[in-house]
Short mmCIF file of C-alpha atoms and ligand atoms in Angstrom, two decimals:
data_model
loop_
_atom_site.label_atom_id
_atom_site.label_comp_id
_atom_site.label_asym_id
_atom_site.label_seq_id
_atom_site.Cartn_x
_atom_site.Cartn_y
_atom_site.Cartn_z
CA MET A 241 21.14 -50.93 48.59
CA THR A 242 22.62 -51.21 52.08
CA ASN A 243 23.59 -54.46 53.79
CA GLU A 244 20.48 -54.16 55.92
CA GLN A 245 18.18 -53.68 52.94
CA MET A 246 19.74 -56.61 51.08
CA VAL A 247 19.41 -58.90 54.11
CA ALA A 248 15.74 -57.89 54.53
CA ARG A 249 15.18 -58.64 50.84
CA ALA A 250 16.91 -62.03 51.21
CA LYS A 251 14.82 -62.93 54.26
CA ALA A 252 11.62 -62.54 52.27
CA VAL A 253 12.54 -65.39 49.92
CA ILE A 254 15.32 -67.40 51.61
CA PRO A 255 14.70 -68.91 55.08
CA GLY A 256 16.67 -66.63 57.42
CA GLY A 257 18.16 -64.93 54.36
CA VAL A 258 21.15 -67.28 54.01
CA ASN A 259 21.93 -70.58 52.27
CA SER A 260 23.91 -72.37 54.99
CA ALA A 261 23.39 -72.28 58.76
CA VAL A 262 26.83 -70.80 59.56
CA ARG A 263 26.17 -67.85 57.25
CA LYS A 264 23.69 -66.39 59.72
CA ILE A 265 26.48 -65.51 62.17
CA GLU A 266 26.03 -61.80 63.00
CA PRO A 267 26.79 -59.38 61.47
CA VAL A 268 25.18 -60.76 58.31
CA LYS A 269 26.53 -58.86 55.30
CA ALA A 270 25.55 -58.91 51.64
CA TRP A 271 28.70 -59.48 49.58
CA LYS A 272 29.43 -57.92 46.26
CA TYR A 273 32.91 -58.99 45.28
CA ALA A 274 36.10 -60.62 46.52
CA LYS A 275 39.63 -60.53 45.13
CA GLY A 276 42.87 -61.91 46.56
CA ALA A 277 42.70 -61.55 50.35
CA TYR A 278 39.91 -58.97 50.34
CA MET A 279 36.12 -59.02 50.40
CA TYR A 280 33.80 -56.09 49.62
CA ASP A 281 30.24 -55.77 50.86
CA VAL A 282 27.42 -54.08 48.97
CA GLU A 283 28.25 -50.80 50.69
CA ASP A 284 31.76 -51.08 49.16
CA LYS A 285 33.36 -51.57 52.55
CA LYS A 286 36.61 -53.51 52.23
CA TYR A 287 37.63 -56.28 54.63
CA ILE A 288 40.85 -58.25 54.92
CA ASP A 289 39.31 -61.69 54.98
CA TYR A 290 40.46 -64.25 57.54
CA ASN A 291 37.75 -66.79 56.71
CA ALA A 292 38.62 -67.47 53.06
CA GLY A 293 35.29 -69.19 52.43
CA TRP A 294 35.89 -71.46 55.47
CA GLY A 295 39.40 -72.17 54.30
CA VAL A 296 38.48 -72.93 50.72
CA ASN A 297 40.33 -70.12 48.96
CA ILE A 298 43.87 -71.21 49.77
CA LEU A 299 45.40 -69.15 46.94
CA GLY A 300 43.01 -66.22 47.35
CA TYR A 301 39.86 -65.18 45.52
CA HIS A 302 40.02 -65.03 41.72
CA TYR A 303 43.53 -66.42 41.60
CA PRO A 304 44.60 -65.88 37.96
CA ASP A 305 45.76 -69.47 37.20
CA VAL A 306 42.48 -70.87 38.52
CA ASP A 307 40.29 -68.32 36.74
CA GLU A 308 42.07 -68.92 33.43
CA ALA A 309 41.73 -72.70 33.69
CA VAL A 310 38.05 -72.39 34.53
CA LYS A 311 37.34 -69.97 31.66
CA LYS A 312 39.13 -72.23 29.19
CA THR A 313 37.14 -75.22 30.40
CA VAL A 314 33.83 -73.38 30.14
CA ASP A 315 34.63 -72.71 26.48
CA GLU A 316 35.91 -76.16 25.64
CA VAL A 317 34.46 -78.96 27.79
CA CYS A 318 30.95 -80.07 28.72
CA ALA A 319 29.76 -82.50 31.37
CA THR A 320 28.06 -85.28 29.43
CA GLY A 321 27.23 -87.41 32.46
CA LEU A 322 28.78 -90.46 30.79
CA GLY A 323 32.10 -92.28 30.67
CA THR A 324 35.29 -90.51 31.68
CA SER A 325 37.50 -87.69 30.46
CA GLU A 326 41.07 -86.44 30.31
CA LEU A 327 40.39 -83.98 33.19
CA GLU A 328 39.03 -86.72 35.48
CA ILE A 329 42.00 -88.98 34.80
CA ARG A 330 44.60 -86.24 35.27
CA PHE A 331 42.96 -85.08 38.49
CA ALA A 332 42.86 -88.61 39.98
CA GLU A 333 46.47 -89.21 38.89
CA LYS A 334 47.54 -86.09 40.81
CA ILE A 335 45.77 -87.25 43.98
CA VAL A 336 47.34 -90.70 43.74
CA GLU A 337 50.75 -89.09 43.16
CA HIS A 338 50.56 -86.88 46.23
CA VAL A 339 48.33 -88.45 48.90
CA PRO A 340 49.88 -91.43 50.75
CA CYS A 341 46.72 -93.52 51.26
CA ALA A 342 45.33 -92.84 47.78
CA GLU A 343 45.55 -95.84 45.49
CA LYS A 344 42.23 -94.93 43.87
CA VAL A 345 40.06 -91.82 43.96
CA LEU A 346 36.43 -90.84 43.45
CA VAL A 347 35.18 -87.28 43.11
CA ALA A 348 32.07 -85.97 44.84
CA GLY A 349 30.60 -82.50 45.19
CA SER A 350 31.09 -81.78 48.89
CA GLY A 351 32.91 -82.90 52.00
CA SER A 352 29.69 -84.27 53.46
CA GLU A 353 29.13 -86.49 50.45
CA ALA A 354 32.72 -87.72 50.71
CA THR A 355 32.47 -88.70 54.40
CA TYR A 356 29.10 -90.37 53.75
CA HIS A 357 30.58 -92.53 50.99
CA ALA A 358 33.69 -93.34 53.04
CA ILE A 359 31.68 -94.57 56.03
CA ARG A 360 29.24 -96.52 53.92
CA VAL A 361 31.98 -98.47 52.14
CA CYS A 362 33.57 -99.33 55.51
CA ARG A 363 30.23 -100.61 56.77
CA ALA A 364 29.83 -102.71 53.62
CA ALA A 365 33.36 -104.11 53.80
CA THR A 366 33.09 -105.13 57.47
CA GLY A 367 29.38 -105.96 57.69
CA ARG A 368 29.33 -103.84 60.88
CA ASP A 369 27.08 -100.88 61.67
CA LYS A 370 28.85 -98.90 64.36
CA ILE A 371 31.39 -96.17 63.85
CA ILE A 372 33.58 -94.11 66.19
CA LYS A 373 33.79 -90.35 65.92
CA PHE A 374 35.25 -87.85 68.37
CA GLN A 375 33.57 -85.22 70.51
CA GLY A 376 34.09 -81.86 68.77
CA CYS A 377 34.89 -83.20 65.30
CA PHE A 378 32.63 -82.25 62.40
CA HIS A 379 32.36 -84.38 59.30
CA GLY A 380 29.38 -82.86 57.49
CA TRP A 381 25.62 -82.61 57.70
CA HIS A 382 24.44 -86.20 57.25
CA ASP A 383 22.91 -88.48 59.87
CA TYR A 384 25.97 -90.77 60.22
CA VAL A 385 28.12 -88.03 61.74
CA LEU A 386 26.07 -84.99 62.79
CA ARG A 387 26.22 -85.52 66.53
CA ASN A 388 28.47 -84.17 69.30
CA CYS A 389 30.07 -81.63 66.99
CA TYR A 390 29.51 -78.31 68.71
CA ALA A 391 28.86 -77.73 72.40
CA ASN A 392 28.23 -74.61 74.43
CA THR A 393 28.85 -76.13 77.87
CA VAL A 394 30.73 -79.11 79.27
CA ASP A 395 27.41 -80.63 80.40
CA GLU A 396 26.58 -81.34 76.77
CA LEU A 397 29.76 -83.30 76.09
CA TYR A 398 29.51 -87.07 75.52
CA THR A 399 25.71 -86.99 75.89
CA ARG A 400 23.38 -88.13 73.13
CA ALA A 401 23.60 -84.87 71.19
CA PRO A 402 22.23 -85.03 67.63
CA GLY A 403 23.05 -81.89 65.65
CA SER A 404 19.62 -81.59 64.06
CA ASP A 405 15.99 -82.43 64.54
CA GLY A 406 14.78 -85.10 62.17
CA MET A 407 17.88 -87.28 62.30
CA PHE A 408 17.36 -91.03 61.89
CA ALA A 409 17.68 -92.41 65.44
CA PRO A 410 19.42 -95.73 64.59
CA ALA A 411 22.08 -93.78 62.67
CA VAL A 412 22.65 -91.45 65.61
CA ASP A 413 22.94 -94.39 68.00
CA ALA A 414 25.35 -96.30 65.76
CA THR A 415 27.82 -93.41 66.09
CA LEU A 416 29.88 -93.85 69.23
CA ILE A 417 31.58 -90.79 70.69
CA CYS A 418 35.11 -90.89 72.09
CA ARG A 419 37.42 -88.34 73.67
CA LEU A 420 40.08 -86.85 71.42
CA ASN A 421 43.71 -87.65 72.23
CA ASP A 422 42.56 -90.33 74.72
CA LEU A 423 43.59 -93.71 73.36
CA GLU A 424 42.43 -95.62 76.43
CA ASN A 425 38.92 -94.33 75.89
CA VAL A 426 39.01 -95.55 72.27
CA GLU A 427 40.36 -98.96 73.30
CA GLU A 428 37.62 -99.34 75.94
CA THR A 429 35.03 -98.49 73.28
CA PHE A 430 36.44 -101.10 70.91
CA LYS A 431 36.42 -103.72 73.70
CA ALA A 432 32.85 -102.89 74.74
CA ASN A 433 31.69 -103.17 71.11
CA LYS A 434 33.83 -106.08 69.94
CA GLY A 435 33.18 -107.11 66.34
CA GLU A 436 30.70 -104.25 65.83
CA ILE A 437 32.80 -101.23 64.84
CA SER A 438 33.35 -100.71 61.12
CA CYS A 439 35.54 -97.61 61.19
CA VAL A 440 37.00 -94.71 63.11
CA ILE A 441 36.66 -91.28 61.49
CA ILE A 442 38.77 -88.37 62.70
CA GLU A 443 40.01 -84.92 61.70
CA PRO A 444 43.77 -85.33 62.26
CA ILE A 445 43.88 -81.62 63.05
CA VAL A 446 40.53 -80.68 64.49
CA HIS A 447 39.87 -77.33 62.87
CA ASN A 448 36.25 -77.52 63.87
CA MET A 449 37.54 -76.82 67.37
CA GLY A 450 39.85 -74.10 66.07
CA ALA A 451 43.10 -75.98 65.67
CA VAL A 452 43.57 -78.95 67.98
CA VAL A 453 46.40 -81.02 66.54
CA CYS A 454 45.99 -84.73 67.31
CA GLN A 455 49.02 -86.14 69.08
CA THR A 456 51.00 -88.33 66.67
CA GLU A 457 51.10 -91.20 69.21
CA PHE A 458 47.31 -90.96 69.39
CA LEU A 459 46.96 -91.27 65.60
CA GLN A 460 49.46 -94.14 65.60
CA GLY A 461 47.42 -95.76 68.36
CA LEU A 462 44.23 -95.44 66.33
CA ARG A 463 45.98 -97.13 63.41
CA ARG A 464 47.02 -100.00 65.71
CA LEU A 465 43.57 -100.38 67.31
CA CYS A 466 41.80 -100.37 63.94
CA ASP A 467 44.13 -103.11 62.69
CA GLU A 468 43.70 -105.12 65.88
CA TYR A 469 39.89 -104.92 65.89
CA GLY A 470 39.39 -105.31 62.12
CA ALA A 471 38.07 -101.78 61.60
CA TYR A 472 39.05 -99.15 59.02
CA LEU A 473 40.64 -95.78 59.74
CA ILE A 474 39.33 -92.71 57.91
CA PHE A 475 41.15 -89.38 58.07
CA ASP A 476 38.72 -86.60 57.32
CA GLU A 477 41.08 -84.13 55.68
CA VAL A 478 38.35 -81.92 54.22
CA VAL A 479 40.08 -78.95 55.87
CA THR A 480 43.70 -80.14 56.11
CA GLY A 481 43.93 -81.77 52.67
CA PHE A 482 45.98 -79.46 50.41
CA ARG A 483 46.02 -76.75 53.08
CA VAL A 484 48.89 -78.25 55.11
CA GLY A 485 50.63 -79.73 52.08
CA LEU A 486 49.83 -81.59 48.88
CA GLY A 487 49.83 -84.93 50.73
CA GLY A 488 47.52 -83.76 53.53
CA TYR A 489 48.34 -84.15 57.22
CA GLN A 490 48.77 -87.93 56.75
CA LYS A 491 52.01 -87.23 54.89
CA ILE A 492 53.25 -84.97 57.71
CA CYS A 493 52.32 -87.23 60.65
CA GLY A 494 53.38 -90.43 58.91
CA VAL A 495 50.18 -92.33 59.78
CA THR A 496 48.43 -93.72 56.72
CA PRO A 497 44.67 -94.21 56.99
CA ASP A 498 42.71 -96.72 54.90
CA LEU A 499 40.61 -93.94 53.41
CA CYS A 500 40.64 -90.19 53.45
CA THR A 501 38.27 -87.44 52.48
CA MET A 502 39.40 -84.05 51.18
CA GLY A 503 37.53 -80.97 49.99
CA LYS A 504 37.66 -77.22 50.53
CA ALA A 505 41.18 -76.09 49.49
CA ILE A 506 41.42 -78.54 46.58
CA GLY A 507 39.32 -76.38 44.27
CA ASN A 508 40.26 -72.89 45.55
CA GLY A 509 36.58 -72.03 45.77
CA TYR A 510 35.07 -74.47 43.29
CA PRO A 511 32.96 -77.28 44.80
CA ILE A 512 34.92 -80.48 44.68
CA ALA A 513 35.70 -83.19 47.20
CA ILE A 514 37.27 -86.61 47.09
CA VAL A 515 37.17 -89.94 48.80
CA ALA A 516 40.43 -91.77 48.26
CA GLY A 517 42.21 -94.78 49.66
CA LYS A 518 43.11 -98.40 49.40
CA ALA A 519 42.13 -100.05 46.13
CA GLU A 520 40.60 -103.02 48.00
CA LEU A 521 38.03 -100.62 49.53
CA MET A 522 37.63 -98.19 46.66
CA ASP A 523 36.93 -101.05 44.22
CA LYS A 524 33.87 -101.94 46.29
CA PHE A 525 32.06 -98.88 44.92
CA ASN A 526 29.69 -99.75 42.09
CA THR A 527 31.45 -97.47 39.63
CA ASN A 528 33.40 -100.72 39.36
CA PRO A 529 31.28 -103.48 37.70
CA ALA A 530 32.02 -105.87 40.59
CA GLY A 531 31.29 -103.22 43.23
CA THR A 532 28.17 -103.29 45.38
CA VAL A 533 28.39 -99.97 47.25
CA SER A 534 26.48 -97.19 45.55
CA PHE A 535 28.46 -94.23 44.27
CA GLN A 536 26.31 -91.91 42.21
CA GLY A 537 25.80 -88.25 41.48
CA THR A 538 24.66 -86.40 38.37
CA TYR A 539 27.11 -83.61 39.13
CA ASN A 540 30.08 -85.67 40.30
CA ALA A 541 33.41 -84.43 38.89
CA PRO A 542 32.24 -81.37 36.91
CA PRO A 543 34.87 -80.19 34.39
CA VAL A 544 35.16 -76.62 35.72
CA CYS A 545 35.81 -77.89 39.26
CA LEU A 546 38.39 -80.41 38.06
CA ALA A 547 40.08 -77.66 36.06
CA ALA A 548 40.10 -75.43 39.16
CA GLY A 549 41.53 -78.30 41.22
CA LEU A 550 44.25 -79.10 38.69
CA ALA A 551 45.18 -75.42 38.42
CA THR A 552 45.35 -75.12 42.23
CA ILE A 553 47.55 -78.21 42.48
CA GLY A 554 49.67 -76.83 39.61
CA VAL A 555 50.34 -73.60 41.52
CA MET A 556 51.19 -75.58 44.67
CA GLU A 557 53.62 -77.75 42.71
CA LYS A 558 55.49 -74.89 41.09
CA GLU A 559 55.42 -72.22 43.82
CA PRO A 560 56.24 -72.26 47.55
CA VAL A 561 52.58 -71.89 48.54
CA HIS A 562 52.76 -73.91 51.75
CA GLU A 563 56.07 -72.46 52.85
CA TYR A 564 54.61 -68.97 52.38
CA ILE A 565 51.28 -69.52 54.15
CA PHE A 566 52.94 -71.41 57.02
CA LYS A 567 55.37 -68.51 57.56
CA LEU A 568 52.60 -65.91 57.39
CA GLY A 569 50.41 -67.99 59.70
CA GLU A 570 53.26 -68.12 62.19
CA THR A 571 53.83 -64.36 61.95
CA PHE A 572 50.15 -63.88 62.75
CA ARG A 573 50.19 -66.43 65.60
CA LYS A 574 53.36 -65.12 67.23
CA GLY A 575 52.35 -61.49 66.71
CA MET A 576 48.98 -61.99 68.38
CA GLN A 577 50.56 -63.89 71.28
CA GLU A 578 53.07 -61.09 71.83
CA ILE A 579 50.22 -58.60 71.95
CA PHE A 580 48.24 -60.70 74.44
CA ASP A 581 51.33 -61.08 76.63
CA ARG A 582 52.29 -57.41 76.42
CA LEU A 583 48.78 -56.28 77.37
CA GLY A 584 48.40 -58.94 80.06
CA VAL A 585 45.36 -60.50 78.34
CA GLU A 586 44.81 -64.08 79.46
CA ALA A 587 44.67 -65.62 76.00
CA GLU A 588 46.54 -68.13 73.91
CA MET A 589 47.02 -68.49 70.19
CA LEU A 590 46.41 -71.99 68.98
CA GLY A 591 47.22 -72.92 65.44
CA TYR A 592 48.90 -74.98 62.80
CA GLY A 593 50.37 -73.63 59.58
CA SER A 594 48.04 -71.10 58.00
CA ILE A 595 45.16 -71.60 60.46
CA ASN A 596 44.98 -69.92 63.86
CA ILE A 597 42.57 -69.23 66.66
CA PRO A 598 42.79 -66.95 69.69
CA LEU A 599 41.40 -68.56 72.84
CA PHE A 600 40.73 -66.37 75.85
CA ALA A 601 42.04 -68.87 78.39
CA LYS A 602 45.25 -70.73 79.14
CA GLY A 603 45.94 -74.18 77.62
CA PRO A 604 46.59 -77.00 77.17
CA PHE A 605 43.87 -77.48 74.56
CA ARG A 606 43.68 -81.19 73.67
CA ASN A 607 39.93 -81.84 73.48
CA GLN A 608 36.59 -80.07 73.55
CA GLU A 609 36.36 -79.75 77.34
CA GLU A 610 39.63 -77.82 77.28
CA ILE A 611 38.55 -75.69 74.31
CA LEU A 612 35.41 -74.75 76.23
CA LYS A 613 37.61 -73.06 78.85
CA GLY A 614 37.93 -70.23 76.31
CA ASP A 615 35.87 -67.16 77.23
CA ALA A 616 33.48 -67.06 74.26
CA LYS A 617 32.00 -63.67 75.23
CA LYS A 618 35.42 -62.01 75.16
CA SER A 619 36.32 -63.77 71.93
CA ILE A 620 33.13 -62.68 70.16
CA ALA A 621 33.47 -59.08 71.41
CA PHE A 622 37.04 -59.02 70.05
CA ARG A 623 36.06 -60.57 66.71
CA LYS A 624 33.05 -58.24 66.24
CA ALA A 625 35.21 -55.18 66.88
CA MET A 626 37.72 -56.46 64.31
CA VAL A 627 34.94 -56.89 61.73
CA GLU A 628 33.76 -53.33 62.38
CA ARG A 629 37.25 -52.10 61.57
CA GLY A 630 37.46 -54.07 58.34
CA TYR A 631 39.24 -57.30 59.42
CA PHE A 632 36.89 -60.25 58.97
CA PHE A 633 37.38 -62.50 62.01
CA VAL A 634 34.19 -64.62 62.00
CA PRO A 635 32.44 -63.53 65.21
CA ALA A 636 31.76 -67.01 66.59
CA GLU A 637 33.70 -69.31 68.88
CA PRO A 638 35.83 -71.33 68.12
CA LYS A 639 36.00 -70.41 64.45
CA ARG A 640 39.38 -70.53 62.78
CA LEU A 641 41.25 -67.61 61.21
CA VAL A 642 42.92 -68.39 57.93
CA VAL A 643 45.60 -66.78 55.79
CA THR A 644 45.93 -67.43 52.08
CA TYR A 645 48.66 -67.16 49.45
CA SER A 646 47.25 -63.72 48.59
CA HIS A 647 47.61 -62.26 52.10
CA THR A 648 50.75 -60.14 52.46
CA GLU A 649 53.09 -59.39 55.35
CA ALA A 650 51.63 -55.86 55.22
CA ASP A 651 48.06 -57.20 55.59
CA VAL A 652 49.07 -59.16 58.67
CA ALA A 653 51.05 -56.26 60.17
CA GLU A 654 48.07 -53.94 59.68
CA THR A 655 45.74 -56.53 61.24
CA LEU A 656 48.00 -56.99 64.26
CA ASN A 657 48.07 -53.22 64.84
CA ALA A 658 44.29 -53.10 64.68
CA ALA A 659 44.02 -56.10 67.01
CA GLU A 660 46.24 -54.41 69.58
CA ASP A 661 44.17 -51.26 69.41
CA VAL A 662 40.90 -53.19 69.75
CA LEU A 663 42.18 -55.17 72.74
CA LYS A 664 43.26 -51.94 74.46
CA THR A 665 39.91 -50.28 73.73
CA LEU A 666 37.84 -53.24 74.90
CA ASN A 667 40.12 -53.80 77.91
CA LEU A 668 39.62 -57.57 77.71
C1 PLP B 964 36.43 -81.69 58.57
C2 PLP B 964 35.20 -81.49 57.75
N1 PLP B 964 34.64 -82.55 57.16
C3 PLP B 964 33.55 -82.44 56.39
C4 PLP B 964 32.96 -81.22 56.17
C5 PLP B 964 31.75 -81.10 55.29
O1 PLP B 964 32.13 -80.52 54.09
P1 PLP B 964 31.05 -79.77 53.17
O2 PLP B 964 30.64 -78.54 53.89
O3 PLP B 964 31.80 -79.51 51.90
O4 PLP B 964 29.92 -80.72 52.99
C6 PLP B 964 33.52 -80.07 56.76
C7 PLP B 964 32.91 -78.75 56.55
O5 PLP B 964 33.23 -77.77 57.19
C8 PLP B 964 34.67 -80.22 57.58
O6 PLP B 964 35.23 -79.16 58.18
#
């Protein structure tokens, strides 16, 4: 069957043919197989993949250590839904060892579940309803946070912009929106809502706007304001956790939040996410007999996902994974910038470590209004042409481009050559 036939077949039984809204980004392909840095569609066309399952596959698809650990676990361990297990304990011990804020850890199935739990426990601990999130940050699909994430025009910014129909209005209105990297704006919001804000949640590198790195002074300022106003600080490291280093971005920037959430790269493709942080907060969850904040889930901490997570951490501990992907990410970033400059294309590469994004505009890019300066039409035309040639740059703005431990220097060199050719052909 062709891609087109498969998609038509999918549409008959799956709304829109896909199982998550972002998967409908055109061109919609039907995938057959993926290995290392490559994906193959049902027509056996090969792509060098720069999406990596939205950053999940940090080591690459079917990484041998992860596959072996999973296979062994399938044969040996079952989820009984009761008590605890060696895998759960070892996994939590590893998180506590590596992540600065993590005194205790709970395992959920997705990043959205993790941010939901983190916010709820902050509300319970403070007795306050309101939270602060930032324009352009994404923290999952639930009603606490799904507002002011994506925007097509500057007119939409800082308005009441729920991300879905059917959201619970009081939850939307309890989420206050601030400007990223603007501490004054956050302080004003705290002052205007004195005694009402339970927590601030932030992506310390906002990869949902490509790759906007929060200024360290800004993160330090958030820490100070939270302490001053009796609120908690949550770093949503669902993307950055394990991708920038075993300790997340909190270890790099030196600002320790009260809680953090991590997901994606932890399991190298297997669904696992954590909420971790100060024991005084974590012990409020009712997994603890004295706790009063619900933490439940039939499928929490499944053995195969824990095994995948432990194997991924194991590879990161024994091999220079981060050093390698940072270097390759930089080669990609610098190479693309050189091409833009040589061809006189008004574009800038933004990025951190293994994650990059080309923006067809000139910086600085510190918040969503500045990101929106990027010419989305040019970007999508460029990305679509790359996909046609077999380099999967998700054709949507401002989606990040990711390298993994399985990408090679040769993959990147080949991609840069193709990018130069595409830019010349499109005359952007
Ligand atoms: C920063 C951030 N937080 C939370 C989430 C939600 O994670 P999940 O899709 O696993 O529910 C995402 C997903 O992209 C994310 O990027």
